[in-house]
mmCIF file of C-alpha atoms and ligand atoms in Angstrom:
data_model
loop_
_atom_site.group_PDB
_atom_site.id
_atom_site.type_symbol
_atom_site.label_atom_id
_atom_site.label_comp_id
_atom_site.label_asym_id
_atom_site.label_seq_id
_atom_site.Cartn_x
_atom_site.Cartn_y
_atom_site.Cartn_z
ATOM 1 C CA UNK A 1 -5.591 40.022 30.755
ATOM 2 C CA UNK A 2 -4.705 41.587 27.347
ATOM 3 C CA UNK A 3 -1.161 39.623 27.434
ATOM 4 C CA UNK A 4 -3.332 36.324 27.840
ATOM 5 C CA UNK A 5 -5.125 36.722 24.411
ATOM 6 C CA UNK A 6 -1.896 36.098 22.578
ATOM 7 C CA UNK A 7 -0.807 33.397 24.722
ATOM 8 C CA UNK A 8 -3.375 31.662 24.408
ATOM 9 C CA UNK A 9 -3.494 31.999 20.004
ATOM 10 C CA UNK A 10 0.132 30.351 20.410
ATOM 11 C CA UNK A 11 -1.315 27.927 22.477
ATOM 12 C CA UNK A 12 -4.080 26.990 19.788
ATOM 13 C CA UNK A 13 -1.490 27.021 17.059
ATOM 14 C CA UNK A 14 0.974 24.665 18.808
ATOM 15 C CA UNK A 15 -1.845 22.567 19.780
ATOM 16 C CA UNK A 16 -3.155 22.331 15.526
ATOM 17 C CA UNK A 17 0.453 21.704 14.445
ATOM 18 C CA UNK A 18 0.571 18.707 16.225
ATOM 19 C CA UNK A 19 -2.768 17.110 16.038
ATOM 20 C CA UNK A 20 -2.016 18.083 12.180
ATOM 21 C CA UNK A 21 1.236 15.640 12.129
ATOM 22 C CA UNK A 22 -0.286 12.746 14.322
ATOM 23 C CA UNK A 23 -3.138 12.440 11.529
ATOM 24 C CA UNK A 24 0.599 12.223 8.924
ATOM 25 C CA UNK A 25 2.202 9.690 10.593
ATOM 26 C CA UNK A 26 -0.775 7.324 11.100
ATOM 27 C CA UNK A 27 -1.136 7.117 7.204
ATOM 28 C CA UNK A 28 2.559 5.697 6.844
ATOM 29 C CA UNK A 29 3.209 2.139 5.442
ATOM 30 C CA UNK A 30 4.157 -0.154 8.529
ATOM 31 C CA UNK A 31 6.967 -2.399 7.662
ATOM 32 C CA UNK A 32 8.167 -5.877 9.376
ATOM 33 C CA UNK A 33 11.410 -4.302 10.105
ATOM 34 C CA UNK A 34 11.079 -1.378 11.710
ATOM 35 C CA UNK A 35 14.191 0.455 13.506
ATOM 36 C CA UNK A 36 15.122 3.722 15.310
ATOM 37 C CA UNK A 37 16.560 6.788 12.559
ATOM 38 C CA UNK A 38 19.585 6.041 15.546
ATOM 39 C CA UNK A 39 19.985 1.794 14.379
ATOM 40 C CA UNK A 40 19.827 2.516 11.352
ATOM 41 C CA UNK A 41 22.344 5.258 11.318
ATOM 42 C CA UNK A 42 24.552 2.635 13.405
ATOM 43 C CA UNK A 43 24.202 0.160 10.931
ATOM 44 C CA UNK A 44 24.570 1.266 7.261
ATOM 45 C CA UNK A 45 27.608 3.410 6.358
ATOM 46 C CA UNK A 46 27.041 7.182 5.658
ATOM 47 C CA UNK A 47 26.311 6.511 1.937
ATOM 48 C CA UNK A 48 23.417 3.760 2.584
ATOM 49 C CA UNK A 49 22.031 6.500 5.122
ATOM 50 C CA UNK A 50 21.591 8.904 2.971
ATOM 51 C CA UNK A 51 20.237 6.471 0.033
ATOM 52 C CA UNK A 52 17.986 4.209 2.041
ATOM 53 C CA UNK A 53 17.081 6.468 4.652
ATOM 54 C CA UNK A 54 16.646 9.786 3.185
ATOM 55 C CA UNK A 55 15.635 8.915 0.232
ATOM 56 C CA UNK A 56 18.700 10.391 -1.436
ATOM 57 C CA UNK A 57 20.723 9.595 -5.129
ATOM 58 C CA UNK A 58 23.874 8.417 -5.580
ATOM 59 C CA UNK A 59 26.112 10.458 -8.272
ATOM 60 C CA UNK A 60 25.525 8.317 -11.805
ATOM 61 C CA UNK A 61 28.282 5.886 -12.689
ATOM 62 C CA UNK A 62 29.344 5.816 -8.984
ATOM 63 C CA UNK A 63 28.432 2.414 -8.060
ATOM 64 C CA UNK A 64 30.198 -1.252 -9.569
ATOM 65 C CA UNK A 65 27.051 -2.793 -9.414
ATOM 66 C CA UNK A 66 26.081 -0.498 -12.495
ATOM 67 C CA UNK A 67 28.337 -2.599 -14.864
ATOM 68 C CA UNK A 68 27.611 -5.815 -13.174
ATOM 69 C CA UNK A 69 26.253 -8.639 -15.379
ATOM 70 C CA UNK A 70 27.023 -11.308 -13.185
ATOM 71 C CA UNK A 71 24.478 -14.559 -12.423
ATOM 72 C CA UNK A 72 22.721 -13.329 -8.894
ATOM 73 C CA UNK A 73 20.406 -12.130 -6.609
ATOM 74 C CA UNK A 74 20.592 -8.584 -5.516
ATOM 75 C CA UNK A 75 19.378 -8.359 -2.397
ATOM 76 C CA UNK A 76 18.556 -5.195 0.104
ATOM 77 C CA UNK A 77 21.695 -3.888 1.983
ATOM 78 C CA UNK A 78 19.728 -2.618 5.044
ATOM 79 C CA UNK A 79 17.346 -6.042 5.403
ATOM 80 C CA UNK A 80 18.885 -8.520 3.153
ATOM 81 C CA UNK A 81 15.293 -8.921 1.496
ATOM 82 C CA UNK A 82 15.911 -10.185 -2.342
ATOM 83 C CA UNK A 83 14.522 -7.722 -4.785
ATOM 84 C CA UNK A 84 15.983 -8.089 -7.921
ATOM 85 C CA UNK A 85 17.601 -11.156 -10.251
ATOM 86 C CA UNK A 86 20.206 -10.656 -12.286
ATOM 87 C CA UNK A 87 18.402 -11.730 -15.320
ATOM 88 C CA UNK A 88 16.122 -8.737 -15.176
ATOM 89 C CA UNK A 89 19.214 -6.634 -14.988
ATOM 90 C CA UNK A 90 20.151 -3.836 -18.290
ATOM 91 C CA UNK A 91 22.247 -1.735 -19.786
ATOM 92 C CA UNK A 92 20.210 1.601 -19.195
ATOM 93 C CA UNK A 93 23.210 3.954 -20.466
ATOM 94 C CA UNK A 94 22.150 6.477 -16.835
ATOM 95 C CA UNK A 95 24.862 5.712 -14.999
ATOM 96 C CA UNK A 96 22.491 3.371 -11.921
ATOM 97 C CA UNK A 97 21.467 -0.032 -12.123
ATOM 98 C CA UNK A 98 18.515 -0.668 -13.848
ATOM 99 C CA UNK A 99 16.173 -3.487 -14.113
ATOM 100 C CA UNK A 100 13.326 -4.189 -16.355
ATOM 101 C CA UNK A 101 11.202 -5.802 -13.446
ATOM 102 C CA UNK A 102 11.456 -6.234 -9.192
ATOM 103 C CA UNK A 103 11.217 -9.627 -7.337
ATOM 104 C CA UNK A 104 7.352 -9.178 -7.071
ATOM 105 C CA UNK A 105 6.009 -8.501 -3.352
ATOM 106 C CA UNK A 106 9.348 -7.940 -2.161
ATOM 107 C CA UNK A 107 9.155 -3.935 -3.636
ATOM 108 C CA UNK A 108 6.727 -1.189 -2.545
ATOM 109 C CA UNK A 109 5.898 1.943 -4.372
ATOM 110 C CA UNK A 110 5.092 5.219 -3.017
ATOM 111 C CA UNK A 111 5.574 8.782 -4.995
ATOM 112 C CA UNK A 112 7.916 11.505 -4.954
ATOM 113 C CA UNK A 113 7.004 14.543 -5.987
ATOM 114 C CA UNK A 114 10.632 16.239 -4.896
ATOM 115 C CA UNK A 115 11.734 17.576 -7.793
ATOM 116 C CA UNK A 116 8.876 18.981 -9.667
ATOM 117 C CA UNK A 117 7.187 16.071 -11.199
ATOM 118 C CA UNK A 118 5.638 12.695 -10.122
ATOM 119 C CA UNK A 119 7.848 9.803 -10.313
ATOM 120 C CA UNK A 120 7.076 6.462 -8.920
ATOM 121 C CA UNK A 121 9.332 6.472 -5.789
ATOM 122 C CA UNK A 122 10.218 2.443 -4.997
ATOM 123 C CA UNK A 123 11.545 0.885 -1.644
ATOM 124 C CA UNK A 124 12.517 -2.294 -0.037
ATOM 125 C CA UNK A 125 8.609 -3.356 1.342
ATOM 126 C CA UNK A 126 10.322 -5.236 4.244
ATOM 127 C CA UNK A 127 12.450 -1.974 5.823
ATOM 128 C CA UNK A 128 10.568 0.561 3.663
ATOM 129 C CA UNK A 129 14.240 1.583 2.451
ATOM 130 C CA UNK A 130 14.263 4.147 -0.589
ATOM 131 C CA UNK A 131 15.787 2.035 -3.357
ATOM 132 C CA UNK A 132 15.059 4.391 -6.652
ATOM 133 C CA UNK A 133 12.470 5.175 -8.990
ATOM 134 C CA UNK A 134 10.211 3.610 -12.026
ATOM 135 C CA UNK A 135 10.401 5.304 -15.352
ATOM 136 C CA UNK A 136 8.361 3.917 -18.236
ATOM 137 C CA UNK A 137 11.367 3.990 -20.860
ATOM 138 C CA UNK A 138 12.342 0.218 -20.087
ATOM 139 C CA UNK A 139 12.809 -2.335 -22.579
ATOM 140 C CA UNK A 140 9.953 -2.120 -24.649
ATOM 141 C CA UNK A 141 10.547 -6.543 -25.600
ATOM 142 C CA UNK A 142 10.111 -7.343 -22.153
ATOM 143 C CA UNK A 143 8.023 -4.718 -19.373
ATOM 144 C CA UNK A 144 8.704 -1.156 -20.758
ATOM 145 C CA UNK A 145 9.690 -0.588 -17.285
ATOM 146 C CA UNK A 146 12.933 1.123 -16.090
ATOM 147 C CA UNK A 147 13.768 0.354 -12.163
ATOM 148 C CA UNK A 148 16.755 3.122 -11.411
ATOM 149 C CA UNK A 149 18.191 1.705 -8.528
ATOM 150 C CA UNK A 150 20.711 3.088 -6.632
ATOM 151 C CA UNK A 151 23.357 0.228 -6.709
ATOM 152 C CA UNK A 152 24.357 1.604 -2.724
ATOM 153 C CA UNK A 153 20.870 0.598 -1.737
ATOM 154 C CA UNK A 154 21.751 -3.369 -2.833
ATOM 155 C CA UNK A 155 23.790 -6.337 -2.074
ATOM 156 C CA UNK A 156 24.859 -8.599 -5.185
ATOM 157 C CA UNK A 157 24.743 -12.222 -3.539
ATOM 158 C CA UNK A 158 26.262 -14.635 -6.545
ATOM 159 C CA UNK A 159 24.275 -17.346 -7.639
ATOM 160 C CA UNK A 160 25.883 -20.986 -6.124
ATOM 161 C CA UNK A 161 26.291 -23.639 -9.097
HETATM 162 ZN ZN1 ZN B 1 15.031 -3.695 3.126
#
């Protein structure tokens, strides 16, 4: 009888744990395209993982979309959703693609809290991909706004004239 006692505390505490992360995962966004940690893993290379997935950064001045001034669309590289126009596109000096605004509806913000501060965390609203972050030290003639995106995260498709 005594050994039952802490059996069945472990028992209790398992059983909180996971009624605890049920009650999580019901509060995530829910996102037209939704795929297996597995498919996705399949499908984007090792650097787009780690980016889209896991919400990670690329190293600044690493991708050759940051210098990219080119007429287009840059599009999602895990769902192909179009997020950002090249005319919204600046020179931010931090090394990632920045834009001073998002293709409206096609973006989703959550926040991030990761490394100390809040920071508006941004992803794809079609996959729910991790894309970057808003910072208010945009532009201040046009939004103000500063989308750091992490050029690994996007397809350039050229404009057709
Ligand atoms: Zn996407």
């Amino acid at each position: 009888m005594k050994k039952l006692i802490p059996m069945l505390t472990i028992c209790f505490l398992l059983s909180c744990n996971s009624s605890a992360q049920k009650k999580e995962n019901q509060q995530k966004e829910t996102f037209e395209i939704t795929k297996t940690e597995a498919e996705w893993k399949a499908e984007l290379t090792d650097k787009e993982y780690y980016v889209l997935r896991e919400a990670g950064t690329e190293r600044p001045f690493s991708s050759p979309l940051n210098k990219k001034y080119e007429k287009g669309v840059y599009h999602c590289a895990a769902c192909d959703t179009p997020l950002f126009k090249s005319e919204h596109k600046f020179d931010s000096g931090t090394g990632w693609p920045s834009f001073d605004r998002a293709i409206e509806g096609n973006v989703a913000y959550g926040t991030d809290t990761k490394i100390g501060y809040t920071r508006d965390e941004e992803h794809c609203a079609t996959c729910g991909g991790h894309l970057g972050h808003v910072f208010n030290d945009g532009p201040k003639e046009t939004t103000g706004k500063r989308h750091c995106i992490n050029g690994v995260a996007l397809k350039f498709v050229p404009a057709e004239d």
